[in-house]
Short mmCIF file of C-alpha atoms in Angstrom, two decimals:
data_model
loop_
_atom_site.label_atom_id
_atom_site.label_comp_id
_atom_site.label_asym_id
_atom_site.label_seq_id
_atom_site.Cartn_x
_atom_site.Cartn_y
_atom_site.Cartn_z
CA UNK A 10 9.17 -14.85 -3.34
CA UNK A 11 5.80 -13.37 -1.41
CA UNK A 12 3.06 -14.24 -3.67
CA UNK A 13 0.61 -16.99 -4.89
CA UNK A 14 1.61 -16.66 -8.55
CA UNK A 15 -0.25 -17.86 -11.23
CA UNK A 16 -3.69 -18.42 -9.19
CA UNK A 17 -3.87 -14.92 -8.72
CA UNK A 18 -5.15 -12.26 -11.38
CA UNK A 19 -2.59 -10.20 -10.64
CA UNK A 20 0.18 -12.25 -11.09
CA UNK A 21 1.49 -10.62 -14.15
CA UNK A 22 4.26 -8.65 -14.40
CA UNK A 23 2.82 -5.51 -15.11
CA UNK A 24 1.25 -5.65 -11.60
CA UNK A 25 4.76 -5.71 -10.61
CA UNK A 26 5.99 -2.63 -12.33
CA UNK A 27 5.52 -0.04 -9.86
CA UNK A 28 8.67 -1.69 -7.66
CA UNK A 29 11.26 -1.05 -10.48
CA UNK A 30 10.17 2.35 -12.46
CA UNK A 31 13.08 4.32 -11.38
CA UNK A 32 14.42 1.48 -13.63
CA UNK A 33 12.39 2.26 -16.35
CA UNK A 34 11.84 5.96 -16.44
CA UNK A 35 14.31 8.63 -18.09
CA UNK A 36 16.47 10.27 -14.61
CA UNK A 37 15.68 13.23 -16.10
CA UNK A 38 12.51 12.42 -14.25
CA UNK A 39 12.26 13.25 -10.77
CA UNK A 40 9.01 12.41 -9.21
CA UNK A 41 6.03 10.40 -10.25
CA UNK A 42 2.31 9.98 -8.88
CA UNK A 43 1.44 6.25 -9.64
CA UNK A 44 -2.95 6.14 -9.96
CA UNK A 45 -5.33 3.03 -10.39
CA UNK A 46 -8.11 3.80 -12.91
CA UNK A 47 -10.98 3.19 -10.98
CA UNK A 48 -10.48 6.79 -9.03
CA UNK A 49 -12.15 10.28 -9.01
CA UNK A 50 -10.42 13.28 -8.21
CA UNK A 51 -12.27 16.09 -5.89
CA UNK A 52 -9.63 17.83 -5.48
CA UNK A 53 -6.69 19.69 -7.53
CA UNK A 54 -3.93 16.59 -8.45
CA UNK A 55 -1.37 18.94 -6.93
CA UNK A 56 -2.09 18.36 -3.74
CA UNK A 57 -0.75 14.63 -4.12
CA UNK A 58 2.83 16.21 -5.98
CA UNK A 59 2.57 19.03 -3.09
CA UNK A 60 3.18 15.62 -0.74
CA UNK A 61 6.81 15.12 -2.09
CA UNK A 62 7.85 18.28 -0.08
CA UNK A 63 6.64 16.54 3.22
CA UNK A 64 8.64 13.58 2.54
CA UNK A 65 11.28 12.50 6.10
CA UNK A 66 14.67 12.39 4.85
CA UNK A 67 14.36 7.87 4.69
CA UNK A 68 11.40 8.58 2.88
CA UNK A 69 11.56 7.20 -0.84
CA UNK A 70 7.88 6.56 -1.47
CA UNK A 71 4.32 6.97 -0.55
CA UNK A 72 1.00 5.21 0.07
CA UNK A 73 -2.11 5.27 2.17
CA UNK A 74 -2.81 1.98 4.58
CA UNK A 75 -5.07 -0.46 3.03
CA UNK A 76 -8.98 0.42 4.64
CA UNK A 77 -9.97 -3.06 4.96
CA UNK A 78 -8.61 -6.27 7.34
CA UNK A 79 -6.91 -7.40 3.86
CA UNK A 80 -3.44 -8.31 5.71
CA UNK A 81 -4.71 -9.19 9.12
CA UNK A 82 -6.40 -12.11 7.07
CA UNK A 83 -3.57 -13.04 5.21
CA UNK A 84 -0.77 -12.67 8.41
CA UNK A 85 -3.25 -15.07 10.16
CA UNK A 86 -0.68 -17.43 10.60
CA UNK A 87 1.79 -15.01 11.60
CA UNK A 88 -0.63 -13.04 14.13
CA UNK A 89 -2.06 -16.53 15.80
CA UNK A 90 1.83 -17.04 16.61
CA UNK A 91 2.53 -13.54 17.81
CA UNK A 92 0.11 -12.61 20.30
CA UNK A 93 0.09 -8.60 20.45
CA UNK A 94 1.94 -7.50 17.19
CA UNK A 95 0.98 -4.80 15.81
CA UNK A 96 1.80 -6.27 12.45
CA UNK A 97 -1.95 -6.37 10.08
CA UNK A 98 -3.56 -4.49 13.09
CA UNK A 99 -5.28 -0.98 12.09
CA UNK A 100 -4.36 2.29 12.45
CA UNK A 101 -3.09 4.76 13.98
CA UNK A 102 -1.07 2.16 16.28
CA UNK A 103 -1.52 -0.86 13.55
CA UNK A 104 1.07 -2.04 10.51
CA UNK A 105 -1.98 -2.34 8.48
CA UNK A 106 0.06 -2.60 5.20
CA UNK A 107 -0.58 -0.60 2.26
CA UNK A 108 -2.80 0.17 -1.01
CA UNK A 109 -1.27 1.07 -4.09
CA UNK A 110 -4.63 3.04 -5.57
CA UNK A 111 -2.25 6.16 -5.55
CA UNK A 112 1.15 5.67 -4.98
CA UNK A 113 3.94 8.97 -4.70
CA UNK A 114 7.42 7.58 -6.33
CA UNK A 115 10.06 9.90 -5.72
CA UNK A 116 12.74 8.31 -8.58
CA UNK A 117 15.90 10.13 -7.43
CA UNK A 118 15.53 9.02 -3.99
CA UNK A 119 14.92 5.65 -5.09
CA UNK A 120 17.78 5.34 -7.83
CA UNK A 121 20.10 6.36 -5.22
CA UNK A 122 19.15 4.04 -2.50
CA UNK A 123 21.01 1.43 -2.42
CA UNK A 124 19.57 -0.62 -0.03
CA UNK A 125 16.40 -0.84 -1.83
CA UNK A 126 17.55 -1.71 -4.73
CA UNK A 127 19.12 -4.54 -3.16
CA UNK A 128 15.90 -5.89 -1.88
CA UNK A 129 14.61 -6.11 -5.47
CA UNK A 130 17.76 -8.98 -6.01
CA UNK A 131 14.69 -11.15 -3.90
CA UNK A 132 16.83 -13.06 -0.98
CA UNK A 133 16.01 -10.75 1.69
CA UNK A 134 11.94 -9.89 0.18
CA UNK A 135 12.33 -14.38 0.21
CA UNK A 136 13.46 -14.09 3.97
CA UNK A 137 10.85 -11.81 4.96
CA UNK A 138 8.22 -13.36 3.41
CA UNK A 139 8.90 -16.79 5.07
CA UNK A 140 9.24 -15.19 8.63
CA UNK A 141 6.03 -13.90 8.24
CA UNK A 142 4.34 -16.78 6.77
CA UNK A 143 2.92 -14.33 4.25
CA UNK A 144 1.84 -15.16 0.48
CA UNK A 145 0.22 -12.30 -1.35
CA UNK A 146 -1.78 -11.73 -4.46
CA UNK A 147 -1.91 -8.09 -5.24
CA UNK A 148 1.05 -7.79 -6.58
CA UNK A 149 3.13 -4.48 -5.80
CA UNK A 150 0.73 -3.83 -3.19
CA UNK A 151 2.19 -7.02 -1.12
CA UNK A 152 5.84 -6.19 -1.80
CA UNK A 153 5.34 -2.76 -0.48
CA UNK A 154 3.72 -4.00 2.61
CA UNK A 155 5.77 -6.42 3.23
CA UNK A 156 9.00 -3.88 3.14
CA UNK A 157 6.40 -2.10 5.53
CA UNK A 158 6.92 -4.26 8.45
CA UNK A 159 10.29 -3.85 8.85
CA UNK A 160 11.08 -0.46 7.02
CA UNK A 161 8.43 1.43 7.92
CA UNK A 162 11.47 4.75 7.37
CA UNK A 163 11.07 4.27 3.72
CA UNK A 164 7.52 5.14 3.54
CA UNK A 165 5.66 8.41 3.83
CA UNK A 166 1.97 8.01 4.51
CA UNK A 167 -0.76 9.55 2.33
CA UNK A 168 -4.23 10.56 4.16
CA UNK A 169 -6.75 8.15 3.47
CA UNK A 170 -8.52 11.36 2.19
CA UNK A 171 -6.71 11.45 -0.88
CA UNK A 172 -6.79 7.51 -1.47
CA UNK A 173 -10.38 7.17 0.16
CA UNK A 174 -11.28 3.07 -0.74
CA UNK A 175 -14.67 1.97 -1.00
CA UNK A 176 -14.43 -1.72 -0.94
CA UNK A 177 -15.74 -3.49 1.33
CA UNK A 178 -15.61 -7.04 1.04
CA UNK A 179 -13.44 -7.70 4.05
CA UNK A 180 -16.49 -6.18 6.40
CA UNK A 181 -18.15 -9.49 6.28
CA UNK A 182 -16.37 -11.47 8.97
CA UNK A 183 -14.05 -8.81 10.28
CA UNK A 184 -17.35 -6.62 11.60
CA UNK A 185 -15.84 -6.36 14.96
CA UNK A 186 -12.69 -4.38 13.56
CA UNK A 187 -13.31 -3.40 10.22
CA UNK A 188 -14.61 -0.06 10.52
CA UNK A 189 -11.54 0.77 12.86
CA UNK A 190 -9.25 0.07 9.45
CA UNK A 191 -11.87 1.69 7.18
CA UNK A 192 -12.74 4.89 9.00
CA UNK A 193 -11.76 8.24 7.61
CA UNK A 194 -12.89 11.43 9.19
CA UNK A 195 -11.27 13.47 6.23
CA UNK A 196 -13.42 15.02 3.42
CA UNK A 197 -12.56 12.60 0.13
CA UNK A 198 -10.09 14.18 -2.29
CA UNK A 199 -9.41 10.70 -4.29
CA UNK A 200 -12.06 8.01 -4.05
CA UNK A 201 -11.09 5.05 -4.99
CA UNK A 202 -13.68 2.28 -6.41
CA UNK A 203 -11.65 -1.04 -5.65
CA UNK A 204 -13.25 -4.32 -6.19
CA UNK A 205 -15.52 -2.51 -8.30
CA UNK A 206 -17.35 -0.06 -5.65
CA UNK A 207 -19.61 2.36 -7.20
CA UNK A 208 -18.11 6.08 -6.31
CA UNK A 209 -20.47 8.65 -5.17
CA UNK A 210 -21.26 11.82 -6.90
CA UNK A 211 -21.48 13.96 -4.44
CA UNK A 212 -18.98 15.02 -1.57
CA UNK A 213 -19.49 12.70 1.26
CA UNK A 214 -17.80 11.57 4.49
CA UNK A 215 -17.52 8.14 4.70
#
């Protein structure tokens, strides 16, 4: 429906499997804190669970907005044809999409939301992702921000403190934005190594 399939290393299903858990899971299971293995914890895992109690009344999950230009690049098309959307622009007045480093599932919300689970049939997510010109290839990370941009009441957004990326490959290129979409003031609970960043040892503000 949204992404470039088979040319893309994470076209596997398993990439997928964060959109259907409350599928998956016992319900005797209430809440679950998705994590990428490439991250180091500075801080107490609780304070990521301690999130679900902050969570709107729409909200069903939660992620931190991707740090990097990643879906301004690939909404190009989109953007050039929408002068002044805030669609793939940064933070705090940006839809910069998501990153699914740590992701907050909250399985009873989503088993009993009925119009998500009708997005996972595919002919709206198919719509979507034709209005907006928009092929992916990070798997669940793309079908979460694309939900984003028109559901924005669904997510709750993590502090890029506790999903702190450290890739940077989008800098080159994007230099006249990127640090506005990579900037966090916050101390680092979670840094996160993507695209194979080394992680510092000490605390640092990046």
């Amino acid at each position: 429906m949204f992404s470039a399939g088979k040319k893309s290393y994470y076209h596997n299903p398993v990439f997928f499997l964060t959109a259907a858990l409350h599928k998956v899971l016992p319900t005797s299971m209430k809440t679950v804190v998705v994590l990428d293995s490439d991250l180091k914890f500075q801080s107490d895992i609780r304070g990521l669970f301690d999130m679900f109690s902050k969570f709107s009344q729409t909200n069903i999950m939660g992620f931190a907005h991707e740090q990097q230009p990643t879906y301004r690049h690939a909404l190009y098309q989109y953007r050039d044809r929408h002068k002044g959307t805030k669609i793939g622009d940064p933070p705090p007045e940006g839809i910069p999409g998501f990153n699914s480093g740590v992701v907050l599932l909250n399985l009873e919300k989503i088993r009993n939301a009925q119009f998500y689970n009708r997005l996972l049939t595919g002919g709206d997510v198919k719509e979507m992702a034709e209005r907006y010109q928009f092929k992916g290839n990070l798997g669940d990370q793309d079908f979460f921000t694309l939900l984003s941009f028109d559901y924005q009441n669904l997510f709750y957004i993590i502090p890029c403190s506790w999903n702190r990326q450290l890739c940077r490959f989008w800098e080159k290129g994007y230099e006249d934005v990127f640090v506005s979409y990579h900037k966090c003031a916050e101390p680092a609970h979670v840094f996160h190594g993507n695209c194979k960043a080394p992680i510092p040892n000490q605390r640092i503000v990046l």
